[in-house]
Structures are given as C-alpha cells and as structure tokens.
Coordinates of C-alpha atoms in Angstrom, one line a residue:
Chain Z
M1 CA 27.9 -11.0 1.9
F2 CA 26.5 -10.1 5.3
P3 CA 25.8 -11.9 7.6
T4 CA 28.6 -14.4 7.3
P5 CA 27.5 -17.2 4.9
I6 CA 26.0 -20.1 6.8
E7 CA 28.2 -22.6 4.9
K8 CA 31.2 -21.3 6.8
R9 CA 29.7 -22.3 10.1
S10 CA 29.6 -25.7 11.9
L11 CA 27.2 -28.4 11.0
P12 CA 25.0 -28.2 14.1
F13 CA 24.7 -24.4 13.6
N14 CA 23.7 -25.1 10.0
L15 CA 21.0 -27.6 10.9
S16 CA 19.5 -25.5 13.6
Y17 CA 19.5 -22.4 11.3
R18 CA 17.6 -24.3 8.7
A19 CA 15.1 -25.5 11.2
A20 CA 14.8 -22.0 12.6
V21 CA 14.0 -20.5 9.2
W22 CA 11.0 -22.8 8.7
I23 CA 9.8 -22.5 12.2
A24 CA 9.9 -18.7 11.9
L25 CA 8.0 -18.9 8.6
A26 CA 5.3 -21.1 10.2
L27 CA 4.9 -18.6 13.1
W28 CA 4.9 -15.6 10.7
L29 CA 2.1 -17.1 8.6
L30 CA 0.2 -18.7 11.4
P31 CA -2.7 -16.3 11.1
L32 CA -3.1 -17.1 7.4
V33 CA -2.8 -20.8 8.0
A34 CA -5.6 -20.5 10.5
V35 CA -7.8 -18.8 7.9
L36 CA -7.0 -21.4 5.4
L37 CA -7.9 -24.2 7.8
T38 CA -11.0 -22.4 8.9
S39 CA -12.2 -22.1 5.3
A40 CA -12.3 -26.0 5.4
R41 CA -14.2 -26.3 8.7
S42 CA -17.7 -27.6 9.2
T43 CA -20.4 -25.6 10.9
A44 CA -20.2 -28.1 13.8
D45 CA -16.5 -27.2 14.3
I46 CA -17.3 -23.5 14.3
N47 CA -20.0 -24.0 16.8
A48 CA -17.8 -26.1 19.0
G49 CA -15.2 -23.3 18.9
N50 CA -12.6 -25.4 17.0
Y51 CA -10.9 -22.4 15.3
W52 CA -7.3 -23.2 15.5
G53 CA -7.1 -27.0 15.5
I54 CA -7.3 -29.4 12.6
P55 CA -10.8 -29.5 11.2
S56 CA -12.7 -32.6 12.4
E57 CA -14.1 -33.1 8.9
W58 CA -12.8 -31.4 5.8
M59 CA -15.4 -29.3 4.1
L60 CA -13.1 -27.4 1.8
F61 CA -14.9 -28.0 -1.5
E62 CA -18.4 -27.6 0.1
N63 CA -17.5 -24.3 1.8
Y64 CA -16.1 -22.7 -1.4
M65 CA -19.1 -24.0 -3.3
T66 CA -21.4 -22.4 -0.8
V67 CA -19.5 -19.1 -0.9
F68 CA -19.9 -19.0 -4.7
S69 CA -23.5 -20.2 -4.9
E70 CA -25.1 -18.5 -1.8
T71 CA -23.2 -15.2 -1.5
P72 CA -22.5 -12.6 -4.2
M73 CA -18.8 -13.5 -3.9
L74 CA -18.5 -14.5 -7.6
R75 CA -20.0 -11.2 -8.6
Y76 CA -17.5 -9.3 -6.3
L77 CA -14.7 -11.3 -7.8
L78 CA -15.7 -10.4 -11.3
N79 CA -16.3 -6.8 -10.3
S80 CA -12.7 -6.6 -8.9
I81 CA -11.3 -8.0 -12.2
F82 CA -13.4 -5.6 -14.4
I83 CA -12.3 -2.7 -12.3
T84 CA -8.7 -3.6 -11.8
L85 CA -7.6 -4.6 -15.3
P86 CA -8.7 -1.5 -17.1
A87 CA -7.4 0.7 -14.3
V88 CA -4.0 -0.9 -14.5
F89 CA -3.9 -0.6 -18.2
G90 CA -5.0 3.0 -18.2
A91 CA -2.6 4.2 -15.5
V92 CA 0.4 2.4 -17.1
A93 CA -0.4 3.7 -20.5
L94 CA -0.8 7.3 -19.5
S95 CA 2.2 7.3 -17.2
T96 CA 4.5 5.8 -19.8
L97 CA 3.7 8.7 -22.1
A98 CA 4.1 11.2 -19.4
G99 CA 7.2 9.5 -18.0
Y100 CA 8.8 9.6 -21.4
A101 CA 8.1 13.3 -21.8
L102 CA 9.5 14.1 -18.4
A103 CA 12.6 11.9 -18.9
K104 CA 13.6 12.8 -22.4
F105 CA 12.4 16.4 -23.2
K106 CA 13.7 19.5 -21.7
F107 CA 11.0 22.2 -21.1
R108 CA 10.1 24.7 -18.5
G109 CA 8.3 23.3 -15.5
N110 CA 9.6 19.8 -16.1
V111 CA 10.9 19.4 -12.6
A112 CA 7.9 21.1 -11.0
L113 CA 5.6 18.8 -12.9
F114 CA 7.6 15.7 -11.8
A115 CA 7.5 16.9 -8.2
A116 CA 3.7 17.4 -8.4
F117 CA 3.3 13.8 -9.5
I118 CA 5.4 12.5 -6.7
A119 CA 3.7 14.6 -4.1
G120 CA 0.2 13.7 -5.3
N121 CA 1.0 10.1 -4.9
F122 CA 1.5 10.5 -1.1
V123 CA -1.5 12.7 -0.2
P124 CA -4.0 11.3 2.2
F125 CA -7.1 9.9 0.4
Q126 CA -9.4 11.9 2.7
I127 CA -8.3 15.3 1.3
L128 CA -9.7 14.0 -2.1
M129 CA -12.7 12.2 -0.8
I130 CA -15.5 14.8 -0.8
P131 CA -14.6 16.5 -4.1
V132 CA -14.0 13.2 -5.9
R133 CA -17.2 11.8 -4.7
D134 CA -19.1 14.9 -5.8
L135 CA -17.4 14.9 -9.1
T136 CA -18.3 11.3 -9.7
I137 CA -21.9 11.9 -8.7
S138 CA -22.2 14.9 -11.0
M139 CA -20.8 12.9 -13.9
G140 CA -23.4 10.2 -13.3
L141 CA -20.7 7.7 -12.5
Y142 CA -21.5 7.1 -8.8
D143 CA -21.9 3.4 -8.2
T144 CA -20.4 2.4 -11.5
A145 CA -17.2 0.6 -12.4
S146 CA -16.2 3.5 -14.7
G147 CA -16.3 5.9 -11.8
L148 CA -13.8 3.8 -9.8
I149 CA -11.7 3.0 -12.8
L150 CA -11.3 6.7 -13.7
F151 CA -10.3 7.6 -10.2
H152 CA -7.8 4.8 -9.9
I153 CA -6.2 5.7 -13.3
A154 CA -5.9 9.3 -12.2
F155 CA -4.5 8.6 -8.8
Q156 CA -2.1 5.8 -9.7
T157 CA -0.7 8.0 -12.5
G158 CA 1.3 9.8 -9.9
F159 CA 3.2 6.8 -8.7
C160 CA 3.4 5.3 -12.2
T161 CA 4.8 8.4 -13.8
L162 CA 7.5 8.6 -11.1
F163 CA 8.3 5.0 -11.8
M164 CA 8.3 5.2 -15.6
R165 CA 10.2 8.5 -15.7
N166 CA 13.0 7.1 -13.5
F167 CA 13.3 4.0 -15.7
I168 CA 13.3 5.9 -19.0
V169 CA 15.8 8.4 -17.8
G170 CA 18.3 5.5 -17.7
L171 CA 17.8 4.7 -21.4
P172 CA 20.6 6.0 -23.7
D173 CA 19.8 9.3 -25.4
E174 CA 21.8 8.3 -28.4
L175 CA 19.2 5.9 -29.7
I176 CA 16.5 8.6 -29.6
E177 CA 18.9 11.2 -31.1
A178 CA 19.9 8.9 -33.9
A179 CA 16.3 8.3 -34.8
R180 CA 15.6 12.0 -34.7
V181 CA 18.5 12.7 -37.1
E182 CA 17.0 10.1 -39.4
G183 CA 13.8 12.1 -39.4
V184 CA 11.6 9.6 -37.5
S185 CA 8.6 11.3 -36.0
E186 CA 8.4 11.7 -32.3
W187 CA 5.4 9.3 -32.0
Q188 CA 7.2 6.7 -34.0
I189 CA 10.2 7.0 -31.8
F190 CA 8.1 6.5 -28.8
W191 CA 6.2 3.5 -30.3
H192 CA 9.1 1.7 -32.0
I193 CA 12.1 2.6 -29.8
V194 CA 11.1 3.6 -26.4
L195 CA 8.2 1.2 -25.8
P196 CA 10.1 -2.0 -26.6
L197 CA 12.9 -0.9 -24.2
V198 CA 10.6 -0.2 -21.3
R199 CA 8.8 -3.6 -21.4
P200 CA 10.4 -4.9 -18.2
A201 CA 9.4 -1.8 -16.4
L202 CA 5.8 -2.1 -17.7
A203 CA 5.6 -5.6 -16.3
A204 CA 7.0 -4.6 -12.9
L205 CA 4.7 -1.6 -12.7
S206 CA 1.6 -3.5 -13.8
V207 CA 2.0 -6.3 -11.2
L208 CA 2.6 -3.8 -8.5
I209 CA -0.3 -1.5 -9.1
F210 CA -2.6 -4.5 -9.8
T211 CA -2.2 -5.3 -6.1
F212 CA -2.6 -1.7 -5.0
I213 CA -5.9 -1.3 -7.0
W214 CA -7.2 -4.8 -6.2
N215 CA -6.7 -4.3 -2.5
D216 CA -8.3 -0.8 -2.4
Y217 CA -11.0 -0.6 0.1
F218 CA -11.5 3.1 0.8
W219 CA -12.6 4.2 -2.6
A220 CA -14.8 1.1 -3.0
L221 CA -16.6 2.4 0.1
V222 CA -16.8 6.0 -1.1
L223 CA -17.7 5.6 -4.8
V224 CA -19.8 2.4 -4.8
Q225 CA -22.7 1.1 -2.9
S226 CA -24.4 -1.8 -4.7
D227 CA -23.5 -5.4 -4.9
E228 CA -23.5 -5.2 -8.7
V229 CA -20.4 -3.0 -8.7
R230 CA -18.8 -3.6 -5.4
P231 CA -15.3 -5.0 -5.6
I232 CA -14.2 -7.9 -3.4
T233 CA -12.6 -6.0 -0.6
A234 CA -15.8 -4.1 0.2
G235 CA -17.7 -7.2 -0.6
I236 CA -16.0 -9.3 2.1
S237 CA -16.6 -6.6 4.6
A238 CA -20.3 -6.5 3.7
L239 CA -20.5 -10.3 3.9
K240 CA -19.0 -10.1 7.4
G241 CA -22.0 -8.2 8.6
Q242 CA -24.5 -10.6 7.0
W243 CA -22.8 -13.9 7.7
M244 CA -21.7 -13.1 11.2
A245 CA -21.7 -16.7 12.5
S246 CA -20.5 -18.5 9.4
W247 CA -16.8 -17.9 9.9
Q248 CA -15.9 -20.7 7.6
L249 CA -17.6 -18.8 4.7
I250 CA -15.9 -15.5 5.6
A251 CA -12.6 -17.3 5.7
A252 CA -13.2 -18.9 2.3
G253 CA -14.2 -15.5 0.9
S254 CA -11.0 -14.0 2.4
I255 CA -8.9 -16.6 0.7
V256 CA -10.7 -16.0 -2.6
A257 CA -10.0 -12.2 -2.2
A258 CA -6.3 -12.8 -1.3
L259 CA -5.6 -15.3 -4.0
P260 CA -5.3 -13.2 -7.2
P261 CA -2.6 -10.8 -6.0
V262 CA -0.8 -13.7 -4.3
I263 CA -0.8 -15.8 -7.5
L264 CA 0.3 -12.8 -9.5
F265 CA 3.1 -12.1 -7.0
F266 CA 4.3 -15.6 -7.2
A267 CA 4.1 -15.7 -11.0
M268 CA 5.9 -12.4 -11.5
Q269 CA 7.9 -12.2 -8.3
R270 CA 11.1 -10.7 -9.8
H271 CA 9.1 -8.0 -11.5
F272 CA 7.1 -7.3 -8.4
I273 CA 10.2 -6.8 -6.2
A274 CA 11.9 -4.8 -8.9
G275 CA 8.8 -2.5 -8.9
L276 CA 8.8 -2.1 -5.2
T277 CA 12.4 -1.3 -4.8
L278 CA 13.1 0.8 -7.9
G279 CA 12.9 3.9 -5.8
A280 CA 15.0 2.3 -3.1
T281 CA 18.2 2.2 -5.2
K282 CA 18.0 6.0 -5.3
G283 CA 17.4 8.6 -2.6
Chain X
M1 CA 19.4 16.4 -27.1
Q2 CA 17.4 19.2 -28.9
K3 CA 18.1 21.1 -32.1
L4 CA 16.6 19.1 -34.9
H5 CA 12.9 19.0 -35.3
S6 CA 12.8 21.5 -32.6
R7 CA 9.3 22.6 -33.6
Q8 CA 7.9 19.1 -33.3
Q9 CA 9.8 18.7 -30.0
Q10 CA 8.2 21.7 -28.5
W11 CA 4.7 20.4 -28.7
M12 CA 5.3 16.7 -28.5
P13 CA 6.0 16.7 -24.7
V14 CA 2.7 18.6 -24.2
L15 CA 0.8 15.9 -26.1
F16 CA 2.6 13.1 -24.3
L17 CA 1.8 14.7 -20.9
A18 CA -1.7 16.0 -21.6
P19 CA -3.8 12.9 -20.7
A20 CA -2.0 12.2 -17.5
V21 CA -1.8 15.8 -16.4
I22 CA -5.5 16.5 -17.1
L23 CA -6.7 13.5 -15.2
F24 CA -4.3 14.2 -12.4
V25 CA -5.3 17.8 -12.1
V26 CA -9.0 16.9 -12.2
Y27 CA -8.8 14.1 -9.7
V28 CA -6.0 15.0 -7.4
I29 CA -4.7 18.6 -7.6
F30 CA -8.1 20.3 -7.9
P31 CA -9.8 18.2 -5.2
I32 CA -7.1 19.2 -2.7
L33 CA -7.8 22.9 -3.3
Q34 CA -11.6 22.2 -3.2
S35 CA -11.3 20.4 0.1
I36 CA -9.3 23.2 1.7
W37 CA -11.9 25.7 0.4
L38 CA -14.7 23.5 1.7
S39 CA -13.2 23.4 5.2
F40 CA -14.3 27.0 5.6
Y41 CA -17.9 26.1 5.0
E42 CA -20.7 24.4 6.9
W43 CA -22.2 21.8 4.5
D44 CA -24.2 18.6 4.9
G45 CA -23.0 17.3 1.6
I46 CA -26.2 18.0 -0.4
G47 CA -27.8 21.3 0.4
E48 CA -26.5 24.9 0.6
K49 CA -23.0 25.7 1.7
T50 CA -22.6 28.4 4.4
F51 CA -19.4 30.3 4.8
V52 CA -18.3 30.0 8.4
G53 CA -14.6 31.1 8.3
F54 CA -12.4 29.2 10.8
S55 CA -15.2 27.9 12.9
N56 CA -14.8 24.3 11.7
Y57 CA -11.2 24.5 12.9
L58 CA -12.1 26.1 16.2
E59 CA -14.7 23.4 16.8
L60 CA -12.1 20.8 15.8
F61 CA -9.6 21.9 18.3
D62 CA -12.3 21.8 21.0
D63 CA -13.5 18.3 19.9
Y64 CA -12.3 15.6 22.2
Q65 CA -12.7 13.0 19.4
F66 CA -10.2 14.9 17.3
W67 CA -7.5 14.8 20.0
V68 CA -8.2 11.1 20.5
A69 CA -7.7 10.4 16.7
L70 CA -4.6 12.6 16.6
K71 CA -3.1 10.9 19.6
N72 CA -3.8 7.5 18.0
N73 CA -2.1 8.7 14.8
I74 CA 0.9 9.6 16.8
Y75 CA 0.9 6.1 18.4
W76 CA 0.7 4.6 14.9
M77 CA 3.7 6.6 13.8
V78 CA 5.7 5.8 16.8
F79 CA 5.0 2.1 16.9
F80 CA 5.1 1.7 13.1
M81 CA 8.7 2.8 13.4
L82 CA 9.4 -0.7 14.7
A83 CA 8.8 -2.0 11.1
P84 CA 12.1 -0.9 9.6
P85 CA 14.3 -2.4 12.3
I86 CA 12.3 -5.6 12.6
G87 CA 12.2 -5.8 8.8
L88 CA 16.0 -5.4 8.7
G89 CA 16.3 -8.1 11.4
I90 CA 14.3 -10.6 9.4
A91 CA 16.2 -9.7 6.2
L92 CA 19.5 -10.3 7.9
F93 CA 18.1 -13.6 9.3
L94 CA 17.0 -14.8 5.8
N95 CA 20.0 -13.5 3.8
Q96 CA 21.6 -16.9 3.4
K97 CA 21.8 -19.3 0.5
I98 CA 20.1 -22.5 1.7
M99 CA 17.7 -24.7 -0.2
G100 CA 14.3 -23.2 -0.5
I101 CA 15.3 -19.8 0.8
R102 CA 13.7 -18.0 -2.1
L103 CA 10.4 -19.6 -1.4
V104 CA 10.8 -18.7 2.3
K105 CA 11.5 -15.0 1.4
S106 CA 8.5 -14.7 -0.8
M107 CA 6.2 -16.4 1.7
F108 CA 7.5 -13.9 4.3
F109 CA 6.3 -11.2 2.0
F110 CA 2.8 -12.5 1.7
P111 CA 1.2 -10.2 4.3
F112 CA 2.0 -7.2 2.2
V113 CA 0.4 -8.6 -0.9
I114 CA -3.0 -9.4 0.6
S115 CA -5.7 -6.9 1.2
Q116 CA -5.8 -5.1 4.5
V117 CA -9.4 -6.0 4.8
V118 CA -8.3 -9.7 5.0
V119 CA -5.5 -8.8 7.4
G120 CA -8.1 -7.1 9.6
L121 CA -10.4 -10.1 9.6
V122 CA -7.5 -12.4 10.4
F123 CA -6.4 -10.4 13.3
S124 CA -10.0 -10.0 14.6
W125 CA -10.0 -13.8 14.9
F126 CA -6.6 -13.8 16.5
Y127 CA -7.8 -11.4 19.2
D128 CA -11.3 -12.9 19.8
P129 CA -11.8 -13.2 23.5
S130 CA -13.6 -16.5 23.5
F131 CA -11.7 -18.5 20.9
G132 CA -8.8 -16.3 19.7
L133 CA -5.3 -17.7 19.6
F134 CA -4.0 -14.6 21.4
N135 CA -6.0 -15.3 24.5
K136 CA -5.0 -19.0 24.4
A137 CA -1.4 -17.9 24.2
I138 CA -1.5 -15.5 27.1
G139 CA -3.6 -18.1 29.0
L140 CA -0.5 -20.3 28.9
F141 CA 1.3 -17.7 31.0
G142 CA -1.6 -17.7 33.4
M143 CA -3.0 -14.3 32.3
E144 CA -6.6 -13.5 32.2
P145 CA -8.2 -13.2 28.7
V146 CA -8.2 -9.7 27.3
A147 CA -10.9 -8.6 24.7
V148 CA -8.2 -6.6 22.9
L149 CA -10.6 -5.0 20.4
S150 CA -13.2 -3.9 22.9
D151 CA -10.8 -2.7 25.5
E152 CA -10.2 1.1 25.3
N153 CA -6.6 0.8 26.5
W154 CA -5.5 -1.9 24.2
V155 CA -7.6 -1.5 21.0
T156 CA -5.3 0.9 19.2
F157 CA -2.2 -1.2 19.9
G158 CA -4.0 -4.3 18.8
I159 CA -4.8 -2.7 15.4
I160 CA -1.2 -1.3 15.1
V161 CA 0.2 -4.8 15.6
A162 CA -2.1 -6.0 12.7
G163 CA -0.8 -3.1 10.6
L164 CA 2.8 -3.9 11.5
W165 CA 2.5 -7.4 10.0
P166 CA 2.4 -6.3 6.3
Q167 CA 4.5 -3.2 7.0
I168 CA 7.4 -5.4 8.4
A169 CA 7.1 -7.6 5.3
Y170 CA 7.5 -4.5 3.1
C171 CA 10.5 -3.2 5.0
M172 CA 12.0 -6.7 4.9
I173 CA 11.8 -6.8 1.1
L174 CA 13.4 -3.4 0.8
Y175 CA 16.3 -4.5 3.0
L176 CA 16.7 -7.9 1.3
T177 CA 17.2 -6.0 -2.0
G178 CA 19.6 -3.6 -0.2
L179 CA 21.6 -6.5 1.2
N180 CA 21.8 -8.0 -2.3
N181 CA 23.5 -4.9 -3.6
L182 CA 26.1 -4.5 -0.9
N183 CA 29.6 -3.8 -2.0
P184 CA 31.5 -7.1 -1.2
D185 CA 35.0 -5.5 -1.3
Q186 CA 34.2 -3.2 1.5
I187 CA 32.9 -6.0 3.6
E188 CA 35.9 -8.2 3.0
A189 CA 38.2 -5.2 3.8
A190 CA 36.3 -4.6 7.0
R191 CA 36.5 -8.3 7.9
L192 CA 40.3 -8.3 7.4
D193 CA 40.3 -5.4 9.8
G194 CA 38.6 -7.6 12.3
A195 CA 35.1 -6.1 12.1
H196 CA 32.3 -8.5 12.6
G197 CA 28.8 -8.9 14.0
W198 CA 27.3 -5.7 15.5
K199 CA 30.3 -3.5 14.7
M200 CA 30.2 -4.6 11.1
L201 CA 26.5 -4.0 10.9
R202 CA 26.7 -0.5 12.4
H203 CA 29.7 0.8 10.6
V204 CA 29.9 -1.0 7.3
I205 CA 26.5 -2.4 6.5
L206 CA 24.0 0.2 7.7
P207 CA 25.7 3.1 5.9
Q208 CA 25.4 1.1 2.7
L209 CA 21.7 0.4 3.4
R210 CA 20.8 4.1 3.7
P211 CA 18.8 4.3 0.5
A212 CA 16.7 1.3 1.7
T213 CA 16.3 2.8 5.2
F214 CA 15.2 6.1 3.7
I215 CA 12.4 4.5 1.6
A216 CA 11.4 2.2 4.5
V217 CA 11.0 5.1 6.9
V218 CA 9.1 7.2 4.4
V219 CA 6.6 4.5 3.4
T220 CA 6.2 3.6 7.1
V221 CA 5.3 7.1 8.2
I222 CA 3.0 7.6 5.2
G223 CA 1.4 4.1 6.0
A224 CA 0.9 5.1 9.6
L225 CA -0.8 8.4 8.7
R226 CA -2.9 6.7 6.0
S227 CA -4.2 3.9 8.3
F228 CA -7.9 3.5 7.6
D229 CA -8.7 0.0 6.3
L230 CA -7.7 -1.8 9.4
V231 CA -9.5 0.6 11.7
A232 CA -12.6 0.4 9.5
T233 CA -12.6 -3.4 9.3
M234 CA -11.5 -4.3 12.9
T235 CA -13.4 -1.8 15.1
S236 CA -15.0 1.0 13.0
G237 CA -13.2 3.3 15.4
G238 CA -14.7 1.8 18.5
P239 CA -15.2 1.2 21.3
F240 CA -16.6 4.8 21.7
G241 CA -14.2 6.2 19.2
T242 CA -11.1 5.2 21.1
S243 CA -9.4 3.5 18.2
S244 CA -10.3 6.2 15.6
V245 CA -7.6 7.9 13.6
L246 CA -7.8 11.1 11.6
A247 CA -8.5 9.3 8.3
Y248 CA -11.4 7.3 9.9
F249 CA -12.7 10.2 11.9
M250 CA -12.9 12.3 8.7
Y251 CA -14.8 9.5 6.9
E252 CA -17.2 9.1 9.8
Q253 CA -18.0 12.8 10.0
S254 CA -18.6 13.3 6.3
I255 CA -20.4 10.1 5.4
F256 CA -22.3 9.1 8.6
N257 CA -22.8 12.5 10.2
Y258 CA -23.3 14.5 7.0
R259 CA -20.7 17.1 8.0
A260 CA -18.7 17.5 4.8
G261 CA -17.3 20.9 5.8
Y262 CA -16.1 19.6 9.1
G263 CA -14.7 16.5 7.5
A264 CA -12.8 18.7 5.0
A265 CA -11.3 20.5 7.9
I266 CA -10.1 17.2 9.4
A267 CA -8.7 16.2 6.0
T268 CA -6.9 19.5 5.7
V269 CA -5.2 19.0 9.1
L270 CA -4.2 15.5 8.1
F271 CA -2.9 16.8 4.8
L272 CA -0.8 19.5 6.5
I273 CA 0.8 16.9 8.8
M274 CA 1.5 14.7 5.8
D275 CA 3.0 17.6 3.9
I276 CA 6.0 17.7 6.2
Y277 CA 7.0 14.2 5.1
I278 CA 6.1 14.8 1.5
A279 CA 8.3 17.9 1.4
Y280 CA 11.1 16.0 3.0
F281 CA 10.8 13.2 0.5
L282 CA 10.7 15.5 -2.4
W283 CA 13.7 17.5 -1.2
R284 CA 15.7 14.3 -0.8
M285 CA 14.5 12.9 -4.1
L286 CA 15.3 16.1 -6.1
K287 CA 18.6 16.5 -4.4
S288 CA 19.7 13.0 -5.4
E289 CA 18.4 13.8 -8.9
K290 CA 20.8 16.8 -9.2
A291 CA 23.8 14.9 -7.9

C-alpha cells in the first residue's frame, strides 16, 4: 500500500490526519454546502446579502414547495426522467448486442467497426449539431422527447459498445462453444448464456450513462425549445433568466436537478466506479 | 471458435450489430461528413445553400473571434492538465484506511456526478462581486474585489477553475482505483531497498499507475476541447466574446447568427484538432488489444 498506512504512524500524526481529511472535504464541498444552505434561505436573507452564513430563518420546506408549485420544475424533472430512462435502456440494449458480436465473432471489419465506435464517442458535439438538428426536424421530432431519446441512444451506443465489448471479451469462449456444439441457436446463446453473465456490466453501464444523459445540456438546447419537453438542465438555466433575484429558488432547483444522479451514485457506487474505470485497467 | 453452425454464424453478427450500427451511422458518422460538406457552403440554416469553396475557412482565419476562442481552448487544455496531478495528490491523501474514508472518497467525487449547469451556477455565486465568497476571501488579504466573470482578463480562468472542480474529482477516482490495484510485493521490495516518499512515488508507484494516467490525460484533453456547458451557463461567451471557446462560438454562429455553413467550418476545425487525440487514443487502445 502506498502511501505508508497511517496506522504505522504516531498518534498525533494520526489524529491530525483524520482532522485534515474532514476539513479538506468540507472545503472541497463548500460551494455545494452554500447552495444547500441558500436553498433554505428566506427572501429577506437574500436581500440582505446573507449568502454564505447560516440562514436567519429556515425556509427549506417553503422554498422547495414554491419551486414545485410556482415554476415548471416538476415538469422539467419528469421530462428528464422520461427522456433519460428510455435512452439508457435503448443504448444499453443495442450496445450489448453489438458488443457481443464484436467480442465473440470473427468477421472482416470487426476491428474497424470497433474503432469507429470508440472514435465516435469522442467527437465534439458541434460537428454533429447542424445535421442532427435538421434530421430531427425533418422527422418531425424537433421539440419532442423521442427526438432527444433517439439521439442519446445513438450517441451513447459508441461508448456503451466499447464498454460491453471489453467486458464480454473476458467471458470464457468454452461456454459459448459448448452450447453451439449442443446445437443451441445463436439467439438462445445470447439470451440464456451471455446475458446472465454480463449483468454486473449492465448495472455499471446503466448507472454511468444515466448520469451522462441526465446531465446533458447541449442537446437539450439544440433539439428542444418548449417547457413541455425541456429536461431539468435546460430548465434550470431557463429559470435562471426568469427568477433572477430569487436565488433561493434557483438554489433549490439546482439541488433537485443534482439529486437523482447523486442518489443513484450513492446507491450503486461500486458499479459506478467499476464503470468509470473499466477502460483504465487497460491501455 | 467457428466451424459448427458456420452459416448461422455468418449472419448472426450482422443481425446483432445492425441496430447499433444503423443508428450510429445515421446520427454520428453521416452527420460528421455532412458537416464537413456544409462547411463549403453559405447557408442560413433554412433557405438555399450556396457553394462558396473555402471562403468560410478564409473568413474564419481572419475572424478575430475565432482566434480568441482558439486561444481560450488552448488555455483550457493547458490548465486542465492540472487535473491529473491534483487528482493524484488527493487520491494519495485519501488512500488510507480510517473510519468513514469510503464516505469521504465518494463525497469528494460529488462534483463529477452533478450537472455542469449546476456547477456553473455554483461558481457564478462564488465569483459574484458583491456577495461572492471569492471576493470575501481575497478581501481578507486586503485585495480589491474582482468581478471575475465580467473581467476580460480573468473570465476564462474563472470558468476553467469551475471546470477543474469536477475534472479533478474524475481523475481522483481513476487514481484511487489505480492505487487499489498496486502490486504490494514490488512496493515492499522497494521499501526494503530504502525507497520511500517522493522516490518511491516516482520510480515505483507512477509506473504502475500508467494506465490510470493515460485515461486521465485523454479524458482531460477531450473535456477541455468539449467545454461548452460552463461557458454557456456562466458567461454565454462574454464579456464581448472574451470567454468563448470553439464549441460555444460554433453554437452562437449557427443558432443565433443563422450562419450554419460558417458554424460547420468552426466545427470542422474543432473536429480536426480533436482527431489528433482520438487517433492517439485509438492507436494505444488497439495496440494494447493486440498485446
């Protein structure tokens, strides 16, 4: 283990280290704590410029109620959910199929196809912007959830295929071979042998791209314009313009927007980190 | 693998791949080509397209705003490179087994999980000239308040700092995982040889962390070139376009100024810059694949 385990050091060193860890954490998250506190402030506090101190009266419940009743925040939140969940499902499903094909079948162009998926995942969004916008408009999907969902599925498929392919490559060939010898159809092999084995990878991948899609802002700006469809990232930024002076409401809205990925991350932490670092064990 | 059921095996991968490949071609591969093609046209996004050859590019290289955005992207890349070493530093700091350390590690990771729009809002408060914590802090040192986000000289750096916050968290996680997978025998052997501290880090630990460093650097460069959300939420490229980056400049030209052809030319330039890193990543990835 590196650095030297703390247990091997003196007691004062130990105590100061433990204190330092928590102080560092508090400083690191200071901006977030401030937002959390601001979301509980009263208008009087905001007007008096009390942005960083303890709120003079706690308005937590009232502020969040106001956000949900007087702004379209609830709508935005639901929009985000209705966009993100199908997109995650679609991207993971398509890329599991594709990843299996790339990992366990030999055919011409296999490596080239794999490379294209990896490369596509890194391109700047702007090179796709105008054509994707036109395509979405011409399909009549501009300003609809389906338009955004389709794009997210297509784009995330690059990363997801890379991920699933690398996971499936590690599965033993013998299992698949044995099933083939038994005459099991390829689809059955995929459904009954491969799919159960990749479950941990599916979980890791889903958690990860949930946050990617949830936090998307650019495509929400480019493909959507009305409150009825707008996801929460674009929603917050629209609210910022309209509720300029009501920082406590913007803060509450920000917390609402940040919460789902944070909760998911906490609930499925191990999966999340496995997802992020899968590539890091290679290369 | 192969032989039996070879007929079925020939068309099965095609079926498995078809949905992903079709969507990917329609939404990613084809649009890239279309954008490059569009960059040779003058187009307002709705009406007729007029072929203009390289004139969009010639105009671009004469456009002061383009050079400002490009320069800012270079600043982003240079200063974003602080993320891997700082992330490594935090990872080393937290790589201990004390009570509650798992919670601490995951809380350190928070900034990466939340939306950049929220990060942008948070930092806009932080920098606010009248009530922001930043100015209170520098006030303690007797410095005059600075309106970071409306100061031409500081604005880009202010946004980069906001971007570093989640990026450092990302690199930290990569390194924490790397530190977890260190080879303990090598470390013990080096310890017996009297290596410790800096020497140990440089000669024993860092070489073992190379895969993590590779990913950290790649995602950091890509992140710097992709920067859009923070610029859009914090300043909209202002004041007077001084904090714009290529990604935002492109968006602005195509959506607000109705210059889709010109925007496509900007996107193509950004794409070409990015290609250098994509090619490098692919080369490394496929090389390790063969090994």
